[in-house]
Amino acid sequence: DGNSFHTLFPEFPVDKRRMQPAGLFVPGTETNYIALRTNVSGQVPYQDIYQEYARLILKLSYHSLPPWLEEGYANVFGSMTLNDKGAGLGRPDPEDMSVLYESPLLPLDLVFHVDRNSAYYNSGGKTTVYFAESRALVHYLLTDPQMLEMKSIDRYIALVESGADALQAARQAFGDLNQMQTKLESYIKQITSTPSEIQGAGGSEAASSLRTLSPAETAALMGGFALSRGKFDSAQTKLEDAIKLDRSLASAEESLGYLLLHQNQVEEAEKHFTRAVELDPKSALAHYGRGTVSMVRGGFVGVPVGAVVAFEKTVSLNADFAPAWYNLASIYALRPETLQKALDAARHAASLVPGDSSYQYQLAVILASLGRTEEARKVAEQLRNSSSDPRAADKAGDLLAQFSQPRTSAP
């Protein structure tokens, strides 16, 4: 309720003059947290949290979706309701409809052409015609029978991800944009349209079963949550309390290890990671912590054998944990005889998180080290052209410039 939410977030007191948020999404390096206030009402009270989570997934899953599509997807997924048959897609946002009723739509070729440097995107608010139209457009694409049958939005994403210009990709995937504009205008006028159902795998009782956490588990969870928010003193107190309550709780040892590692107390961090592994040998994050300790102790110089063992164990337990693959690629790349293993690891990391520019850059560098310059050039060009991070784009540009320099032969 409001009081317990205030305990977690002192910046949101119980105050009639200022409504508390329904919850907060707190991303972290190892773990993401969602805190919900249960005394809320409304059809989709947690819409903002769903949207933040959707934005994270989109950012990690794609190189750089055009802003209209990212905004629209986040809005659509934020308004979904879940049931045992799948998901329900609600009506377009009434506030968006109001904006679009009062102002003419922007031409679709302009909407598709806008990038993150455009004044339309950086207008300072999310209630402009551009944003409202973007959200309505995605809603239309996900509900129109013809667009669904043609898998138009999937084709568009595939084209953009392969490096195609956003506007040209739209023309290829959606056809005549003038006709599409007319259909979108008609769709927006259908204010009585019923919510749509998206079929999916329903939940099971096993997947949704609940249990009460022990006091130690609660303290460990709160400690990890405080750690993710940078509240280190609070995190340490809660984690130490959890260990006092239950000395067999691996999650508390693991989180305390990450806290101490953050504070550069490497030796103490290793003790807690080692204890976490003893308590739960199948904890990928505990093994990853031990690997990180080995790299820090070695000053990120040379080949830390202990890190290789720990990271290899991490990916054997969780093959989808991209940071471990990234670190393995970095270590394997230090030796010519393991460059191919480095490439395999880098490819795997980049495939797991296509939207992380550092993974794509690492892949390009390792390809270049193997003499596969054209492949490296292609990856670097795509990164330079699609990254929303200017620093990543500049690094990719510098790498491309190196490829362009003439090779000098040895005397």
PDB file of C-alpha atoms in Angstrom, residues 108 141 224 263:
ATOM      1  CA  LEU A 108       3.367   9.272 -43.188  1.00  0.00           C
ATOM      2  CA  LEU A 141      -0.716  -2.090 -37.967  1.00  0.00           C
ATOM      3  CA  GLY A 224      19.188  -6.536  -3.862  1.00  0.00           C
ATOM      4  CA  GLN A 263      32.861  -0.822  -3.497  1.00  0.00           C
TER       5      GLN A 263
END
